[in-house]
mmCIF file of C-alpha atoms in Angstrom:
data_model
loop_
_atom_site.group_PDB
_atom_site.id
_atom_site.type_symbol
_atom_site.label_atom_id
_atom_site.label_comp_id
_atom_site.label_asym_id
_atom_site.label_seq_id
_atom_site.Cartn_x
_atom_site.Cartn_y
_atom_site.Cartn_z
ATOM 1 C CA MET A 1 -13.784 -9.010 12.798
ATOM 2 C CA HIS A 2 -10.339 -7.151 12.559
ATOM 3 C CA PRO A 3 -10.760 -3.389 11.142
ATOM 4 C CA PHE A 4 -9.138 -4.109 7.881
ATOM 5 C CA ASP A 5 -11.394 -6.837 7.447
ATOM 6 C CA GLN A 6 -14.442 -4.832 7.893
ATOM 7 C CA ALA A 7 -13.101 -2.145 5.544
ATOM 8 C CA ILE A 8 -12.345 -4.326 2.754
ATOM 9 C CA GLN A 9 -15.579 -6.544 3.068
ATOM 10 C CA LEU A 10 -17.320 -6.926 0.003
ATOM 11 C CA THR A 11 -20.904 -8.579 -0.831
ATOM 12 C CA ALA A 12 -21.398 -10.603 -4.006
ATOM 13 C CA THR A 13 -24.592 -8.598 -5.689
ATOM 14 C CA ALA A 14 -24.390 -10.837 -8.966
ATOM 15 C CA PRO A 15 -21.627 -12.661 -10.729
ATOM 16 C CA GLY A 16 -18.463 -10.184 -10.736
ATOM 17 C CA THR A 17 -20.216 -7.543 -9.035
ATOM 18 C CA TYR A 18 -19.884 -6.395 -5.182
ATOM 19 C CA GLN A 19 -21.097 -4.216 -2.771
ATOM 20 C CA GLY A 20 -19.228 -2.402 -0.429
ATOM 21 C CA HIS A 21 -18.957 0.943 2.381
ATOM 22 C CA THR A 22 -16.163 3.097 3.399
ATOM 23 C CA SER A 23 -14.655 2.427 7.086
ATOM 24 C CA SER A 24 -14.012 5.130 9.380
ATOM 25 C CA ALA A 25 -11.000 3.249 10.638
ATOM 26 C CA TYR A 26 -9.281 4.078 7.317
ATOM 27 C CA VAL A 27 -10.074 7.789 6.848
ATOM 28 C CA ASN A 28 -7.394 9.866 5.193
ATOM 29 C CA LEU A 29 -7.451 13.576 4.644
ATOM 30 C CA VAL A 30 -9.592 13.297 1.656
ATOM 31 C CA GLY A 31 -11.696 10.173 1.371
ATOM 32 C CA PRO A 32 -10.396 6.967 2.330
ATOM 33 C CA TYR A 33 -6.758 5.806 2.832
ATOM 34 C CA GLY A 34 -5.744 4.980 -0.512
ATOM 35 C CA GLY A 35 -4.029 1.618 0.651
ATOM 36 C CA VAL A 36 -7.481 0.157 1.621
ATOM 37 C CA THR A 37 -9.041 1.075 -1.734
ATOM 38 C CA CYS A 38 -6.694 -0.900 -3.218
ATOM 39 C CA ALA A 39 -6.967 -3.623 -0.856
ATOM 40 C CA VAL A 40 -10.765 -3.699 -1.847
ATOM 41 C CA MET A 41 -10.189 -3.461 -5.733
ATOM 42 C CA LEU A 42 -7.557 -6.424 -5.229
ATOM 43 C CA ASN A 43 -10.346 -8.098 -2.908
ATOM 44 C CA ALA A 44 -12.822 -8.538 -5.475
ATOM 45 C CA VAL A 45 -10.757 -10.644 -7.566
ATOM 46 C CA LEU A 46 -9.181 -12.896 -4.528
ATOM 47 C CA GLN A 47 -13.039 -13.781 -4.181
ATOM 48 C CA HIS A 48 -13.790 -13.954 -7.224
ATOM 49 C CA PRO A 49 -14.750 -18.085 -8.458
ATOM 50 C CA ASP A 50 -13.062 -17.513 -11.927
ATOM 51 C CA ARG A 51 -9.559 -16.401 -9.837
ATOM 52 C CA LEU A 52 -6.492 -18.073 -11.254
ATOM 53 C CA GLY A 53 -3.464 -18.069 -9.000
ATOM 54 C CA MET A 54 -2.366 -15.482 -6.660
ATOM 55 C CA PRO A 55 -1.568 -11.727 -7.629
ATOM 56 C CA VAL A 56 1.420 -10.552 -9.312
ATOM 57 C CA ALA A 57 0.521 -6.739 -10.222
ATOM 58 C CA LEU A 58 -1.895 -4.206 -9.006
ATOM 59 C CA THR A 59 -2.490 -1.067 -10.549
ATOM 60 C CA VAL A 60 -4.874 1.177 -9.246
ATOM 61 C CA ASN A 61 -5.921 4.535 -10.589
ATOM 62 C CA PHE A 62 -7.745 7.070 -8.617
ATOM 63 C CA ALA A 63 -10.063 8.997 -11.131
ATOM 64 C CA ALA A 64 -11.904 10.760 -8.265
ATOM 65 C CA ALA A 65 -12.462 11.019 -4.427
ATOM 66 C CA VAL A 66 -14.363 8.200 -2.976
ATOM 67 C CA ALA A 67 -17.097 9.644 -0.861
ATOM 68 C CA VAL A 68 -18.147 8.280 2.641
ATOM 69 C CA GLY A 69 -20.638 5.329 2.028
ATOM 70 C CA PRO A 70 -21.836 2.283 0.155
ATOM 71 C CA PHE A 71 -19.986 1.769 -3.385
ATOM 72 C CA THR A 72 -19.617 -1.074 -5.936
ATOM 73 C CA VAL A 73 -16.947 -2.880 -7.531
ATOM 74 C CA THR A 74 -16.943 -4.819 -10.522
ATOM 75 C CA ALA A 75 -14.006 -7.330 -11.822
ATOM 76 C CA ARG A 76 -13.914 -9.472 -14.917
ATOM 77 C CA ALA A 77 -11.118 -11.207 -16.351
ATOM 78 C CA VAL A 78 -10.377 -10.004 -19.710
ATOM 79 C CA ARG A 79 -7.779 -12.544 -20.680
ATOM 80 C CA THR A 80 -6.988 -15.892 -19.183
ATOM 81 C CA ASN A 81 -3.602 -17.898 -20.366
ATOM 82 C CA ARG A 82 -2.042 -21.278 -19.531
ATOM 83 C CA SER A 83 -0.504 -19.401 -16.381
ATOM 84 C CA THR A 84 -1.594 -15.917 -16.168
ATOM 85 C CA GLN A 85 -4.781 -14.059 -15.810
ATOM 86 C CA HIS A 86 -5.714 -10.134 -16.628
ATOM 87 C CA TRP A 87 -8.489 -8.529 -14.858
ATOM 88 C CA VAL A 88 -10.004 -4.984 -14.980
ATOM 89 C CA MET A 89 -11.996 -3.755 -11.604
ATOM 90 C CA GLU A 90 -13.920 -0.563 -11.477
ATOM 91 C CA ALA A 91 -15.636 0.802 -8.084
ATOM 92 C CA SER A 92 -18.183 3.103 -8.446
ATOM 93 C CA GLN A 93 -20.676 5.435 -6.485
ATOM 94 C CA ALA A 94 -23.615 7.990 -7.437
ATOM 95 C CA SER A 95 -21.089 10.440 -9.275
ATOM 96 C CA GLY A 96 -19.798 8.008 -11.782
ATOM 97 C CA VAL A 97 -16.411 5.948 -11.943
ATOM 98 C CA VAL A 98 -14.170 6.761 -8.993
ATOM 99 C CA THR A 99 -11.466 4.288 -9.127
ATOM 100 C CA LEU A 100 -10.292 1.878 -12.101
ATOM 101 C CA ALA A 101 -7.778 -1.172 -11.593
ATOM 102 C CA THR A 102 -6.182 -3.770 -13.239
ATOM 103 C CA ALA A 103 -4.483 -6.819 -12.390
ATOM 104 C CA VAL A 104 -2.180 -9.686 -12.969
ATOM 105 C CA PHE A 105 -2.635 -13.064 -11.509
ATOM 106 C CA ALA A 106 -0.276 -15.894 -11.897
ATOM 107 C CA THR A 107 0.031 -19.664 -10.903
ATOM 108 C CA ARG A 108 4.121 -19.423 -9.616
ATOM 109 C CA ARG A 109 6.785 -22.139 -10.640
ATOM 110 C CA GLN A 110 9.763 -23.135 -8.725
ATOM 111 C CA VAL A 111 12.242 -22.094 -10.974
ATOM 112 C CA TRP A 112 15.933 -20.147 -10.298
ATOM 113 C CA SER A 113 15.230 -17.095 -8.309
ATOM 114 C CA ALA A 114 17.334 -14.203 -6.718
ATOM 115 C CA THR A 115 16.996 -10.615 -5.163
ATOM 116 C CA GLU A 116 19.287 -7.955 -6.569
ATOM 117 C CA THR A 117 18.221 -5.030 -3.941
ATOM 118 C CA GLN A 118 18.750 -5.102 -0.391
ATOM 119 C CA ALA A 119 16.979 -4.599 2.715
ATOM 120 C CA PRO A 120 17.900 -1.789 5.252
ATOM 121 C CA GLN A 121 20.792 -2.762 7.063
ATOM 122 C CA ASN A 122 21.175 -2.928 11.143
ATOM 123 C CA MET A 123 17.694 -2.116 12.189
ATOM 124 C CA PRO A 124 17.269 -2.101 15.609
ATOM 125 C CA LEU A 125 14.638 -4.485 16.924
ATOM 126 C CA PRO A 126 11.393 -3.129 16.655
ATOM 127 C CA GLU A 127 10.654 -3.588 20.327
ATOM 128 C CA THR A 128 13.317 -1.751 21.143
ATOM 129 C CA MET A 129 11.809 1.463 19.191
ATOM 130 C CA VAL A 130 9.341 4.185 20.398
ATOM 131 C CA ARG A 131 6.123 3.988 18.560
ATOM 132 C CA ARG A 132 5.143 6.730 16.286
ATOM 133 C CA PRO A 133 2.285 8.917 17.631
ATOM 134 C CA THR A 134 -0.646 8.716 16.017
ATOM 135 C CA LEU A 135 -2.426 11.914 18.105
ATOM 136 C CA LYS A 136 -4.295 14.205 15.594
ATOM 137 C CA GLN A 137 -3.677 12.289 12.695
ATOM 138 C CA PRO A 138 -5.926 10.600 10.105
ATOM 139 C CA SER A 139 -7.691 7.332 11.478
ATOM 140 C CA TRP A 140 -5.583 5.411 8.976
ATOM 141 C CA VAL A 141 -2.360 6.290 10.933
ATOM 142 C CA GLN A 142 -3.741 4.744 13.943
ATOM 143 C CA ARG A 143 -4.331 1.527 12.356
ATOM 144 C CA TYR A 144 -0.347 1.146 11.666
ATOM 145 C CA ASP A 145 2.266 0.843 14.472
ATOM 146 C CA MET A 146 5.244 2.569 12.867
ATOM 147 C CA ARG A 147 8.490 2.685 14.241
ATOM 148 C CA PHE A 148 11.152 4.829 12.120
ATOM 149 C CA THR A 149 14.805 4.092 12.059
ATOM 150 C CA GLU A 150 15.150 6.827 9.130
ATOM 151 C CA GLY A 151 13.154 9.865 7.622
ATOM 152 C CA ASP A 152 9.772 10.294 10.377
ATOM 153 C CA VAL A 153 8.251 12.726 8.057
ATOM 154 C CA PHE A 154 6.918 14.619 11.322
ATOM 155 C CA SER A 155 9.858 14.531 13.560
ATOM 156 C CA ASP A 156 11.215 17.778 12.334
ATOM 157 C CA PHE A 157 8.167 19.398 10.625
ATOM 158 C CA LYS A 158 9.888 23.290 10.296
ATOM 159 C CA GLY A 159 9.869 23.772 6.755
ATOM 160 C CA GLN A 160 13.512 23.579 5.860
ATOM 161 C CA GLU A 161 14.314 21.674 2.748
ATOM 162 C CA GLN A 162 15.970 18.139 3.135
ATOM 163 C CA SER A 163 18.355 16.806 0.595
ATOM 164 C CA ASP A 164 16.397 13.648 0.086
ATOM 165 C CA SER A 165 13.131 11.810 0.897
ATOM 166 C CA ARG A 166 14.587 8.430 2.389
ATOM 167 C CA SER A 167 12.649 6.525 4.890
ATOM 168 C CA SER A 168 13.231 3.213 6.919
ATOM 169 C CA GLN A 169 10.608 1.715 9.218
ATOM 170 C CA TRP A 170 9.170 -1.095 10.837
ATOM 171 C CA ILE A 171 5.511 -1.136 10.445
ATOM 172 C CA ARG A 172 2.516 -3.823 11.100
ATOM 173 C CA ASP A 173 -1.209 -3.823 11.543
ATOM 174 C CA ASP A 174 -2.548 -2.345 14.452
ATOM 175 C CA PRO A 175 -4.193 -4.603 16.070
ATOM 176 C CA PRO A 176 -1.563 -7.057 14.828
ATOM 177 C CA ARG A 177 -3.162 -9.299 11.894
ATOM 178 C CA PRO A 178 -1.503 -12.434 9.791
ATOM 179 C CA LEU A 179 -0.729 -10.812 6.756
ATOM 180 C CA ASP A 180 -2.265 -12.094 3.507
ATOM 181 C CA PHE A 181 -2.102 -10.273 0.002
ATOM 182 C CA ALA A 182 -4.816 -7.829 0.629
ATOM 183 C CA SER A 183 -3.305 -6.531 3.620
ATOM 184 C CA LEU A 184 0.291 -6.229 1.916
ATOM 185 C CA ALA A 185 -1.724 -4.435 -0.957
ATOM 186 C CA SER A 186 -2.628 -2.087 2.059
ATOM 187 C CA ILE A 187 0.444 -1.442 3.707
ATOM 188 C CA SER A 188 2.196 -1.181 0.773
ATOM 189 C CA ASP A 189 0.917 2.457 0.350
ATOM 190 C CA CYS A 190 1.702 3.271 3.804
ATOM 191 C CA PHE A 191 4.684 5.828 3.363
ATOM 192 C CA PHE A 192 3.599 9.308 3.571
ATOM 193 C CA PRO A 193 4.161 11.493 0.265
ATOM 194 C CA ARG A 194 8.028 12.127 -0.125
ATOM 195 C CA ILE A 195 7.350 15.898 -0.611
ATOM 196 C CA PHE A 196 6.176 16.324 3.074
ATOM 197 C CA LEU A 197 9.727 14.576 3.914
ATOM 198 C CA ARG A 198 11.889 16.696 1.523
ATOM 199 C CA ARG A 199 10.238 19.831 2.127
ATOM 200 C CA ARG A 200 8.982 19.193 5.601
ATOM 201 C CA ARG A 201 5.921 21.181 5.396
ATOM 202 C CA LEU A 202 2.353 20.203 4.354
ATOM 203 C CA THR A 203 1.491 20.399 0.831
ATOM 204 C CA PRO A 204 -1.899 19.262 -0.556
ATOM 205 C CA VAL A 205 -1.329 16.287 -2.170
ATOM 206 C CA GLY A 206 -2.916 13.428 -3.982
ATOM 207 C CA THR A 207 -1.974 9.910 -5.275
ATOM 208 C CA ILE A 208 -3.140 9.655 -9.228
ATOM 209 C CA SER A 209 -1.799 6.201 -9.670
ATOM 210 C CA ILE A 210 -0.136 3.278 -7.691
ATOM 211 C CA THR A 211 1.647 0.185 -8.886
ATOM 212 C CA THR A 212 2.195 -2.771 -6.426
ATOM 213 C CA TYR A 213 4.171 -5.479 -7.277
ATOM 214 C CA PHE A 214 3.912 -8.770 -5.679
ATOM 215 C CA HIS A 215 7.214 -10.904 -4.852
ATOM 216 C CA ALA A 216 5.808 -12.897 -1.792
ATOM 217 C CA ASP A 217 3.739 -16.272 -2.142
ATOM 218 C CA GLU A 218 1.484 -17.683 0.640
ATOM 219 C CA VAL A 219 4.470 -19.827 2.294
ATOM 220 C CA ALA A 220 5.888 -16.251 2.543
ATOM 221 C CA LEU A 221 2.735 -14.193 3.633
ATOM 222 C CA ALA A 222 2.476 -17.181 6.472
ATOM 223 C CA ALA A 223 6.049 -17.134 7.408
ATOM 224 C CA GLN A 224 5.546 -13.555 8.146
ATOM 225 C CA GLY A 225 2.655 -13.597 10.443
ATOM 226 C CA GLU A 226 1.998 -11.351 12.495
ATOM 227 C CA ARG A 227 5.647 -9.688 12.853
ATOM 228 C CA TYR A 228 6.813 -6.722 11.801
ATOM 229 C CA LEU A 229 7.368 -5.604 8.545
ATOM 230 C CA ILE A 230 10.496 -3.379 7.129
ATOM 231 C CA GLY A 231 9.410 -0.417 4.710
ATOM 232 C CA THR A 232 11.742 2.046 3.115
ATOM 233 C CA ALA A 233 10.742 4.596 0.420
ATOM 234 C CA ARG A 234 12.312 7.370 -1.398
ATOM 235 C CA GLY A 235 11.299 9.991 -4.208
ATOM 236 C CA GLN A 236 12.805 10.314 -7.583
ATOM 237 C CA LYS A 237 11.776 13.507 -8.704
ATOM 238 C CA PHE A 238 9.182 16.293 -8.365
ATOM 239 C CA HIS A 239 8.586 18.659 -11.002
ATOM 240 C CA GLU A 240 5.521 20.738 -12.505
ATOM 241 C CA GLY A 241 2.863 19.616 -9.752
ATOM 242 C CA PHE A 242 3.570 16.100 -10.433
ATOM 243 C CA PHE A 243 6.371 13.695 -8.314
ATOM 244 C CA ASP A 244 6.865 9.774 -8.397
ATOM 245 C CA GLN A 245 8.194 7.713 -5.304
ATOM 246 C CA SER A 246 8.588 4.182 -4.645
ATOM 247 C CA GLY A 247 8.522 1.756 -2.061
ATOM 248 C CA GLU A 248 9.933 -1.367 -0.681
ATOM 249 C CA MET A 249 8.028 -4.039 2.089
ATOM 250 C CA TRP A 250 10.628 -6.782 3.352
ATOM 251 C CA SER A 251 9.681 -9.297 6.180
ATOM 252 C CA HIS A 252 10.997 -9.210 9.693
ATOM 253 C CA ASP A 253 13.892 -11.304 8.292
ATOM 254 C CA GLY A 254 14.845 -9.367 5.395
ATOM 255 C CA HIS A 255 12.827 -11.174 2.163
ATOM 256 C CA LEU A 256 11.521 -9.049 -0.125
ATOM 257 C CA LEU A 257 7.586 -9.146 -0.090
ATOM 258 C CA ALA A 258 6.374 -6.345 -2.805
ATOM 259 C CA THR A 259 7.537 -3.223 -4.587
ATOM 260 C CA THR A 260 5.565 -0.026 -5.125
ATOM 261 C CA HIS A 261 5.703 3.048 -7.216
ATOM 262 C CA GLN A 262 3.017 5.727 -7.414
ATOM 263 C CA THR A 263 2.702 9.007 -9.104
ATOM 264 C CA VAL A 264 1.282 11.856 -6.743
ATOM 265 C CA TYR A 265 -0.392 15.704 -7.814
ATOM 266 C CA TYR A 266 0.654 18.322 -5.589
ATOM 267 C CA LYS A 267 0.405 21.761 -5.308
ATOM 268 C CA ASP A 268 2.840 24.786 -4.157
#
């Protein structure tokens, strides 16, 4: 089994209730990597027998640090309409609720579509680039093959403040794995905190809330397969202990698959 599939594996113990366990393959500085937690919460709905359609939006609020060990996830549909379905999910441990989430699933229709934002242009092929080293990095970083064309956060980590926090990169699972909704939810949180890039030094941080919007359907995910994704991210404002950052995940051939926005706590 792929390390990612092991990390998000859930066992049903009652209708809408699942048991999971944290994975050593996706450890961050404090607790599990947030992206894999997002994937776990989404997976609870993906495998629920009452699920309608595919994910459109996922919001995950990190209420407390997830401790190493078992956890319980509950998922319930709070409203089902003709084409949309609204879900509430909770992850709990001995200390109480550690993660709260909501999701919107929907049945997509073939109607007029357009994309206004633009993928990074003139990206060199990932095979021609050097993979970012992962030595001495948290284990979750080792689970992603990252190749930066702009804004490698650790390339010049000397405390000299930069004018922006933009980054662009190729990225895919390591070992390679066909893309699906759960792995898209996880990889969309791959962007290092923008304050690291802006200030070029380590700062205590923690994501408070992240929302991911899914623009891909199953056909687009199948077409992407195991290829590298294009990821781009930027910060918006750093203010009084909190900042926000947004990101975009594009297919290898320039189709927008997901956008994300998160709020992060920081100390100074």
